[in-house]
CSV table of C-alpha atoms in Angstrom, one decimal:
chain,number,residue,atom,x,y,z
C,1,MET,CA,0.0,0.0,0.0
C,2,ALA,CA,1.4,3.3,-1.1
C,3,SER,CA,2.5,5.7,1.5
C,4,HIS,CA,0.8,9.1,1.8
C,5,ARG,CA,3.6,10.7,3.7
C,6,LYS,CA,5.0,13.8,2.2
C,7,PRO,CA,8.7,13.3,1.2
C,8,ARG,CA,11.0,15.0,3.5
C,9,SER,CA,12.8,18.0,2.1
C,10,ARG,CA,16.5,18.0,1.7
C,11,PRO,CA,17.7,21.4,3.0
C,12,GLY,CA,21.3,20.8,2.2
C,13,LEU,CA,20.6,20.3,-1.5
C,14,ILE,CA,18.6,23.5,-1.7
C,15,ARG,CA,21.3,25.5,0.0
C,16,THR,CA,23.9,24.0,-2.3
C,17,SER,CA,21.9,24.9,-5.4
C,18,GLN,CA,21.4,28.5,-4.2
C,19,ALA,CA,25.1,28.8,-3.5
C,20,VAL,CA,26.0,27.5,-7.0
C,21,GLY,CA,23.7,30.0,-8.6
C,22,ILE,CA,25.2,32.9,-6.6
C,23,THR,CA,28.7,31.8,-7.4
C,24,THR,CA,28.0,31.6,-11.1
C,25,ALA,CA,26.5,35.0,-11.2
C,26,ALA,CA,29.4,36.4,-9.3
C,27,LEU,CA,31.9,34.8,-11.7
C,28,THR,CA,30.0,36.1,-14.7
C,29,SER,CA,30.1,39.6,-13.2
C,30,VAL,CA,33.8,39.4,-12.6
C,31,ALA,CA,34.4,38.2,-16.1
C,32,LEU,CA,32.5,41.0,-17.6
C,33,LEU,CA,34.3,43.5,-15.4
C,34,SER,CA,37.6,42.0,-16.4
C,35,GLN,CA,36.7,42.3,-20.1
C,36,THR,CA,35.6,45.9,-19.7
C,37,ALA,CA,38.8,46.8,-17.8
C,38,GLY,CA,40.9,45.0,-20.4
C,39,ALA,CA,39.3,46.6,-23.4
C,40,ALA,CA,41.2,49.6,-24.9
C,41,PRO,CA,39.4,52.9,-24.1
C,42,ALA,CA,37.9,54.7,-27.0
C,43,GLU,CA,40.1,57.6,-28.3
C,44,PRO,CA,38.7,61.0,-27.4
C,45,LYS,CA,37.5,63.0,-30.4
C,46,PRO,CA,40.1,65.7,-31.3
C,47,SER,CA,39.3,69.3,-30.7
C,48,LEU,CA,38.7,71.6,-33.6
C,49,GLU,CA,42.0,73.3,-32.9
C,50,GLU,CA,43.8,69.9,-33.1
C,51,VAL,CA,42.0,69.1,-36.3
C,52,GLN,CA,43.0,72.4,-37.8
C,53,LYS,CA,46.6,71.9,-36.8
C,54,LYS,CA,46.6,68.4,-38.2
C,55,VAL,CA,45.1,69.5,-41.5
C,56,ASP,CA,47.5,72.4,-41.8
C,57,ASP,CA,50.4,70.0,-41.1
C,58,LEU,CA,49.2,67.6,-43.8
C,59,TYR,CA,48.9,70.5,-46.3
C,60,ARG,CA,52.4,71.6,-45.5
C,61,GLN,CA,53.7,68.0,-45.8
C,62,ALA,CA,51.9,67.8,-49.2
C,63,GLY,CA,53.7,71.1,-50.1
C,64,VAL,CA,57.0,69.4,-49.3
C,65,ALA,CA,56.0,66.4,-51.4
C,66,THR,CA,55.0,68.7,-54.2
C,67,GLN,CA,58.4,70.3,-54.3
C,68,LYS,CA,60.0,66.9,-54.4
C,69,TYR,CA,57.6,66.0,-57.2
C,70,ASN,CA,58.6,69.2,-59.1
C,71,ALA,CA,62.3,68.5,-58.6
C,72,ALA,CA,61.8,64.9,-59.8
C,73,LYS,CA,59.8,66.1,-62.8
C,74,GLU,CA,62.5,68.6,-63.7
C,75,ARG,CA,65.2,65.9,-63.6
C,76,THR,CA,63.0,63.6,-65.6
C,77,ASP,CA,62.4,66.1,-68.3
C,78,ARG,CA,66.0,67.1,-68.5
C,79,GLN,CA,67.1,63.4,-68.5
C,80,ARG,CA,64.6,62.5,-71.2
C,81,GLY,CA,66.0,65.3,-73.4
C,82,GLU,CA,69.6,63.9,-72.9
C,83,VAL,CA,68.4,60.4,-73.7
C,84,ASP,CA,66.7,61.5,-76.9
C,85,GLY,CA,69.9,63.3,-77.9
C,86,LEU,CA,72.1,60.3,-77.2
C,87,LEU,CA,69.8,58.0,-79.1
C,88,ASP,CA,69.9,60.3,-82.1
C,89,GLN,CA,73.8,60.2,-81.9
C,90,VAL,CA,73.7,56.4,-81.6
C,91,ALA,CA,71.5,56.1,-84.7
C,92,GLU,CA,73.8,58.5,-86.6
C,93,ARG,CA,76.9,56.4,-85.5
C,94,THR,CA,75.2,53.2,-86.5
C,95,ASP,CA,74.4,54.6,-90.0
C,96,LYS,CA,78.1,55.5,-90.4
C,97,VAL,CA,79.1,52.0,-89.2
C,98,ASN,CA,76.8,50.4,-91.7
C,99,GLU,CA,78.1,52.6,-94.5
C,100,ALA,CA,81.7,51.7,-93.6
C,101,ARG,CA,80.7,48.0,-93.6
C,102,ARG,CA,79.2,48.3,-97.1
C,103,GLU,CA,82.4,49.9,-98.3
C,104,LEU,CA,84.5,47.1,-96.8
C,105,GLY,CA,82.3,44.6,-98.6
C,106,SER,CA,82.8,46.3,-101.9
C,107,LEU,CA,86.6,46.4,-101.4
C,108,ALA,CA,86.7,42.7,-100.4
C,109,ALA,CA,84.7,41.8,-103.5
C,110,ALA,CA,87.1,43.7,-105.7
C,111,GLN,CA,90.1,42.1,-104.1
C,112,TYR,CA,88.6,38.7,-104.6
C,113,ARG,CA,87.9,39.3,-108.3
C,114,HIS,CA,91.5,40.5,-109.0
C,115,GLY,CA,93.6,38.6,-106.4
C,116,GLY,CA,92.9,34.9,-107.3
C,117,THR,CA,96.1,34.4,-109.6
C,118,SER,CA,99.8,35.2,-109.4
C,119,GLU,CA,101.4,38.3,-110.9
C,120,THR,CA,103.3,36.0,-113.5
C,121,ALA,CA,100.1,34.5,-114.7
C,122,HIS,CA,98.5,37.9,-115.0
C,123,LEU,CA,101.5,39.0,-117.1
C,124,LEU,CA,101.4,36.0,-119.4
C,125,LEU,CA,97.7,36.0,-119.8
C,126,ALA,CA,97.2,39.7,-120.3
C,127,ASP,CA,96.4,40.9,-123.8
C,128,ASP,CA,98.1,44.1,-123.0
C,129,PRO,CA,101.0,44.1,-120.4
C,130,GLN,CA,100.6,47.8,-119.8
C,131,GLU,CA,97.0,47.2,-118.8
C,132,MET,CA,98.1,44.6,-116.4
C,133,PHE,CA,100.6,46.9,-114.8
C,134,ASP,CA,97.8,49.6,-114.5
C,135,GLN,CA,95.5,47.1,-112.8
C,136,ARG,CA,98.2,46.1,-110.3
C,137,GLN,CA,98.8,49.7,-109.4
C,138,LEU,CA,95.1,50.1,-108.9
C,139,MET,CA,95.0,47.1,-106.6
C,140,ASN,CA,97.9,48.6,-104.5
C,141,ARG,CA,95.9,51.8,-104.1
C,142,LEU,CA,92.9,49.6,-103.4
C,143,SER,CA,94.7,48.0,-100.5
C,144,ASP,CA,95.7,51.3,-99.0
C,145,ARG,CA,92.1,52.4,-99.3
C,146,GLN,CA,90.9,49.2,-97.7
C,147,LYS,CA,93.2,49.7,-94.8
C,148,ARG,CA,91.9,53.2,-94.2
C,149,ALA,CA,88.4,51.8,-94.5
C,150,VAL,CA,89.1,49.2,-91.9
C,151,ASP,CA,90.6,51.7,-89.6
C,152,ASP,CA,87.6,54.0,-90.1
C,153,TYR,CA,85.2,51.1,-89.5
C,154,GLU,CA,86.8,50.1,-86.2
C,155,ALA,CA,86.9,53.7,-85.0
C,156,LEU,CA,83.2,54.2,-85.9
C,157,GLN,CA,82.4,50.9,-84.0
C,158,ARG,CA,84.2,52.2,-80.9
C,159,GLU,CA,82.4,55.5,-81.1
C,160,ALA,CA,79.0,53.8,-81.6
C,161,SER,CA,79.7,51.5,-78.6
C,162,ALA,CA,80.6,54.5,-76.4
C,163,GLU,CA,77.5,56.3,-77.4
C,164,ARG,CA,75.4,53.3,-76.7
C,165,GLY,CA,77.0,53.0,-73.2
C,166,LYS,CA,76.2,56.7,-72.5
C,167,ALA,CA,72.6,56.2,-73.6
C,168,GLN,CA,72.2,53.1,-71.5
C,169,LYS,CA,73.5,54.9,-68.4
C,170,SER,CA,71.2,57.9,-69.2
C,171,LEU,CA,68.3,55.6,-69.5
C,172,GLU,CA,69.0,54.0,-66.1
C,173,THR,CA,69.1,57.5,-64.6
C,174,LEU,CA,65.9,58.4,-66.3
C,175,THR,CA,64.3,55.2,-64.9
C,176,GLU,CA,65.4,56.3,-61.4
C,177,SER,CA,64.0,59.8,-61.9
C,178,GLN,CA,60.7,58.4,-63.0
C,179,ALA,CA,60.5,56.2,-59.9
C,180,ASP,CA,61.2,59.2,-57.8
C,181,LEU,CA,58.5,61.1,-59.7
C,182,ARG,CA,55.9,58.3,-59.0
C,183,GLU,CA,56.8,58.1,-55.3
C,184,SER,CA,56.5,61.9,-54.9
C,185,LYS,CA,53.1,61.8,-56.6
C,186,ARG,CA,51.9,59.0,-54.3
C,187,ALA,CA,53.1,61.0,-51.3
C,188,VAL,CA,51.2,64.1,-52.3
C,189,GLN,CA,48.0,62.2,-53.0
C,190,ALA,CA,48.3,60.4,-49.7
C,191,LYS,CA,48.7,63.6,-47.6
C,192,LEU,CA,45.8,65.3,-49.4
C,193,SER,CA,43.5,62.3,-49.0
C,194,GLU,CA,44.2,62.2,-45.3
C,195,ALA,CA,43.4,65.9,-45.0
C,196,ARG,CA,40.2,65.5,-46.9
C,197,GLU,CA,39.2,62.5,-44.7
C,198,LEU,CA,39.7,64.5,-41.5
C,199,LEU,CA,37.6,67.4,-42.8
C,200,SER,CA,34.9,65.1,-44.1
C,201,LYS,CA,34.3,63.8,-40.5
C,202,LEU,CA,33.3,67.2,-39.2
C,203,THR,CA,29.7,68.2,-38.7
C,204,ALA,CA,28.3,71.3,-40.3
C,205,GLU,CA,28.5,73.1,-36.9
C,206,GLU,CA,32.2,72.0,-36.5
C,207,LYS,CA,33.0,73.2,-40.1
C,208,ALA,CA,31.4,76.6,-39.3
C,209,ARG,CA,33.5,76.9,-36.1
C,210,LEU,CA,36.6,75.8,-38.0
C,211,ALA,CA,35.9,78.6,-40.5
C,212,ALA,CA,35.6,81.1,-37.7
C,213,ILE,CA,39.0,79.9,-36.3
C,214,GLU,CA,40.4,80.4,-39.8
C,215,ARG,CA,39.0,83.9,-40.0
C,216,GLU,CA,40.6,84.8,-36.6
C,217,LYS,CA,43.9,83.5,-37.9
C,218,GLU,CA,43.6,85.6,-41.0
C,219,ALA,CA,42.6,88.7,-39.0
C,220,ALA,CA,45.7,88.3,-36.8
C,221,ALA,CA,47.9,88.0,-39.8
C,222,LYS,CA,46.2,91.1,-41.4
C,223,ARG,CA,47.0,93.1,-38.2
C,224,LYS,CA,50.6,92.1,-38.4
C,225,ALA,CA,50.7,93.1,-42.1
C,226,GLU,CA,49.2,96.5,-41.3
C,227,GLU,CA,51.9,97.0,-38.6
C,228,LEU,CA,54.6,96.2,-41.1
C,229,ALA,CA,53.1,98.5,-43.6
C,230,ARG,CA,53.0,101.3,-41.0
C,231,GLN,CA,56.7,100.7,-40.1
C,232,GLN,CA,57.7,100.7,-43.7
C,233,ALA,CA,55.8,103.9,-44.4
C,234,GLU,CA,57.5,105.6,-41.4
C,235,GLU,CA,60.9,104.4,-42.6
C,236,GLU,CA,60.2,105.8,-46.1
C,237,ARG,CA,59.1,109.1,-44.6
C,238,ARG,CA,62.3,109.2,-42.6
C,239,ARG,CA,64.4,108.4,-45.6
C,240,GLN,CA,62.8,111.1,-47.7
C,241,ALA,CA,63.2,113.7,-44.9
C,242,GLU,CA,66.9,112.8,-44.7
C,243,GLU,CA,67.2,113.1,-48.4
C,244,GLU,CA,65.5,116.5,-48.5
C,245,ALA,CA,67.7,117.7,-45.7
C,246,ARG,CA,70.8,116.6,-47.5
C,247,GLN,CA,69.7,118.3,-50.7
C,248,GLU,CA,68.9,121.5,-48.9
C,249,GLN,CA,72.3,121.5,-47.2
C,250,GLU,CA,74.0,120.9,-50.5
C,251,GLU,CA,72.1,123.9,-52.1
C,252,GLN,CA,73.1,126.1,-49.1
C,253,GLU,CA,76.7,125.1,-49.5
C,254,GLN,CA,76.6,125.8,-53.2
C,255,ASP,CA,75.0,129.2,-52.7
C,256,SER,CA,77.7,130.2,-50.2
C,257,GLY,CA,80.4,129.1,-52.6
C,258,SER,CA,82.0,127.0,-49.9
C,259,GLY,CA,81.4,123.6,-51.6
C,260,SER,CA,83.5,122.0,-54.2
C,261,ASP,CA,81.9,120.9,-57.5
C,262,SER,CA,84.2,117.9,-58.0
C,263,GLY,CA,82.4,114.7,-57.3
C,264,SER,CA,79.4,116.5,-55.7
C,265,GLY,CA,76.4,114.1,-55.4
C,266,SER,CA,78.1,111.5,-57.5
C,267,GLY,CA,77.5,108.7,-55.0
C,268,SER,CA,73.8,109.0,-54.6
C,269,ASP,CA,72.5,108.0,-58.0
C,270,SER,CA,74.0,104.5,-58.5
C,271,GLY,CA,71.8,102.9,-55.9
C,272,SER,CA,68.6,104.7,-57.0
C,273,GLY,CA,69.3,103.5,-60.6
C,274,THR,CA,69.4,99.9,-59.4
C,275,ASP,CA,66.3,100.4,-57.4
C,276,THR,CA,64.6,101.9,-60.4
C,277,SER,CA,65.6,98.9,-62.5
C,278,TYR,CA,64.3,96.4,-59.9
C,279,ALA,CA,61.1,98.4,-59.5
C,280,ALA,CA,60.5,98.2,-63.2
C,281,LYS,CA,60.9,94.4,-63.2
C,282,ALA,CA,58.8,94.1,-60.0
C,283,GLU,CA,56.0,96.0,-61.7
C,284,LYS,CA,55.9,93.4,-64.5
C,285,VAL,CA,56.0,90.6,-61.9
C,286,ILE,CA,53.2,91.9,-59.9
C,287,ALA,CA,51.1,92.7,-63.0
C,288,PHE,CA,51.4,89.1,-64.1
C,289,ALA,CA,50.6,87.7,-60.6
C,290,GLU,CA,47.5,89.9,-60.3
C,291,ALA,CA,46.3,88.6,-63.6
C,292,GLN,CA,46.4,85.0,-62.2
C,293,ILE,CA,44.2,85.8,-59.1
C,294,GLY,CA,41.3,83.4,-59.0
C,295,LYS,CA,43.0,80.6,-60.8
C,296,PRO,CA,43.0,77.3,-58.9
C,297,TYR,CA,45.9,75.8,-57.0
C,298,VAL,CA,47.0,72.5,-58.5
C,299,TRP,CA,50.1,70.8,-57.2
C,300,GLY,CA,52.7,70.4,-59.8
C,301,ALA,CA,51.1,73.0,-62.1
C,302,THR,CA,53.0,75.7,-63.9
C,303,GLY,CA,50.1,77.5,-65.7
C,304,PRO,CA,48.5,78.9,-67.6
C,305,ASP,CA,45.2,77.7,-66.2
C,306,SER,CA,46.4,76.7,-62.7
C,307,TYR,CA,49.5,76.9,-60.5
C,308,ASP,CA,51.3,75.7,-57.5
C,309,CYS,CA,53.2,78.2,-55.4
C,310,SER,CA,56.6,78.0,-57.1
C,311,GLY,CA,55.1,77.6,-60.5
C,312,LEU,CA,53.4,81.0,-60.0
C,313,THR,CA,56.6,82.7,-58.9
C,314,GLN,CA,58.6,81.2,-61.7
C,315,ASP,CA,56.1,82.3,-64.4
C,316,ALA,CA,55.7,85.8,-62.8
C,317,TRP,CA,59.4,86.5,-62.8
C,318,GLN,CA,59.7,85.0,-66.3
C,319,ALA,CA,57.3,87.8,-67.4
C,320,ALA,CA,60.1,90.2,-66.3
C,321,GLY,CA,62.7,88.4,-68.2
C,322,ILE,CA,64.2,86.6,-65.2
C,323,SER,CA,64.4,82.8,-65.2
C,324,LEU,CA,63.9,81.2,-61.8
C,325,PRO,CA,64.4,77.5,-60.9
C,326,ARG,CA,61.4,75.3,-60.5
C,327,THR,CA,61.4,74.5,-56.8
C,328,THR,CA,61.2,76.7,-53.7
C,329,TRP,CA,64.4,75.0,-52.5
C,330,ASP,CA,66.3,76.4,-55.5
C,331,GLN,CA,64.4,79.7,-55.8
C,332,VAL,CA,65.5,80.7,-52.3
C,333,LYS,CA,69.1,80.5,-53.4
C,334,VAL,CA,68.7,83.0,-56.3
C,335,GLY,CA,69.2,86.6,-55.5
C,336,THR,CA,69.9,88.5,-52.2
C,337,THR,CA,68.3,87.8,-48.9
C,338,VAL,CA,66.8,90.9,-47.2
C,339,LYS,CA,65.1,91.5,-43.8
C,340,THR,CA,61.3,91.2,-43.7
C,341,ALA,CA,61.1,94.9,-42.7
C,342,ASP,CA,63.0,95.8,-45.9
C,343,ALA,CA,60.9,93.8,-48.2
C,344,GLN,CA,60.0,95.5,-51.5
C,345,PRO,CA,57.3,94.7,-54.1
C,346,GLY,CA,58.4,91.8,-56.3
C,347,ASP,CA,60.5,90.1,-53.5
C,348,LEU,CA,59.9,86.4,-52.9
C,349,VAL,CA,58.7,85.5,-49.4
C,350,PHE,CA,59.5,81.9,-48.3
C,351,PHE,CA,57.7,80.1,-45.5
C,352,TYR,CA,58.3,77.3,-43.0
C,353,ASP,CA,61.6,75.8,-41.9
C,354,ASP,CA,61.5,73.3,-44.8
C,355,ILE,CA,61.0,76.2,-47.3
C,356,SER,CA,57.9,74.4,-48.8
C,357,HIS,CA,56.0,77.6,-49.8
C,358,VAL,CA,56.6,80.9,-51.5
C,359,GLY,CA,54.7,84.0,-52.4
C,360,ILE,CA,55.3,87.3,-54.2
C,361,TYR,CA,55.5,90.4,-52.0
C,362,ILE,CA,53.3,93.3,-53.2
C,363,GLY,CA,53.8,95.8,-50.4
C,364,ASP,CA,51.9,96.7,-47.2
C,365,GLY,CA,52.7,93.3,-45.7
C,366,LYS,CA,50.8,91.4,-48.4
C,367,MET,CA,51.6,88.9,-51.0
C,368,ILE,CA,50.0,87.1,-54.0
C,369,HIS,CA,50.4,83.4,-53.8
C,370,ALA,CA,48.9,80.0,-54.7
C,371,PRO,CA,48.0,78.8,-51.2
C,372,LYS,CA,47.1,75.1,-51.1
C,373,PRO,CA,44.7,72.5,-52.7
C,374,GLY,CA,41.1,73.6,-52.7
C,375,THR,CA,42.0,77.3,-52.9
C,376,ASN,CA,42.7,79.9,-55.6
C,377,VAL,CA,45.5,82.3,-56.3
C,378,ARG,CA,44.9,85.3,-53.9
C,379,VAL,CA,46.2,88.2,-52.0
C,380,GLU,CA,47.0,87.4,-48.3
C,381,SER,CA,49.1,88.7,-45.4
C,382,ILE,CA,52.7,87.4,-45.4
C,383,TYR,CA,52.1,86.6,-41.7
C,384,TYR,CA,49.6,84.0,-42.4
C,385,MET,CA,52.4,81.4,-42.2
C,386,PRO,CA,55.7,81.4,-40.4
C,387,ILE,CA,58.2,83.3,-42.6
C,388,HIS,CA,61.5,81.7,-43.4
C,389,SER,CA,63.2,84.4,-45.4
C,390,VAL,CA,62.7,87.2,-48.0
C,391,VAL,CA,64.8,87.1,-51.2
C,392,ARG,CA,65.2,89.7,-54.0
C,393,PRO,CA,65.7,87.7,-57.2
C,394,ALA,CA,67.2,90.4,-59.5
């Protein structure tokens, strides 16, 4: 008969189950906490100032890469011209070698036709002994001519071989220059792509704030330019006052008869003549640069529809009859370095420690330059970027 007693509970088992559940939960929590603690913290979003600095640095690095590209392209173009010239010389030498070879073949054939029997046989078989003697004299002359032809042929072969060697070396150098050109191009494109990616991540509000920061930077640069213009104007007024005082003193000395006419005033015109000549060139430079305002910056461009910074300065000074090198690194070596306070219209203003940018000074602390990708040729304060030096090209 079945028992109706209730089964006795097993308190120990219940307590054990509860303890196991609590322990599992605790271990899960610890594991989650450990994973959270071990995970790398998310990088904080950079501030707008940091983004602006990063973008400016990338544009400057792109500027450096652009100058490397310009230098590599200049080398490539020059080397290609040399290779073309050498290949033309090789072709010319080869034609001469082939011509000498044909002449040798003709001489060899003639010798074969007349040199197969002895002189006695020729004499006995000849219808006219005098004719035989004439033919023998001709063959002697032919041998001398053949010797000269062989010597000429060997000399031409040596020359052609030397020209081919030069062409081969020049081709190898051209290949290296082309590799440098491709590498510089990739570097420019990589820097510009990185800058565009940074800017693309900004919200509309952040872009507006970044534009405001840029305007503040431009305003600060403009104030510095105005201060330079004021200092230069004061210096000019002082110089004019000194010149007027000097002229007045000379006139008084002449009126009193105390001055000597010999050599009077002879030392003051040579400098002004040089200044006048430079001013005339600078006027052409600035007129050309002003005509380019609004054209887009394109790295590696030398006009006429677009420019990079050194392409613009090169073309502008070419308009004044002065040939400048292609890169900023070479342009900075041409002419005389002057103080920023002594800058005159037409001078070249170089920027950054790596000399990766250049503009044309137009006076009042301003310049015309091709700034960077996404902008156009424009007028701007020379204090917009850190100045490296000012150079007077002519």
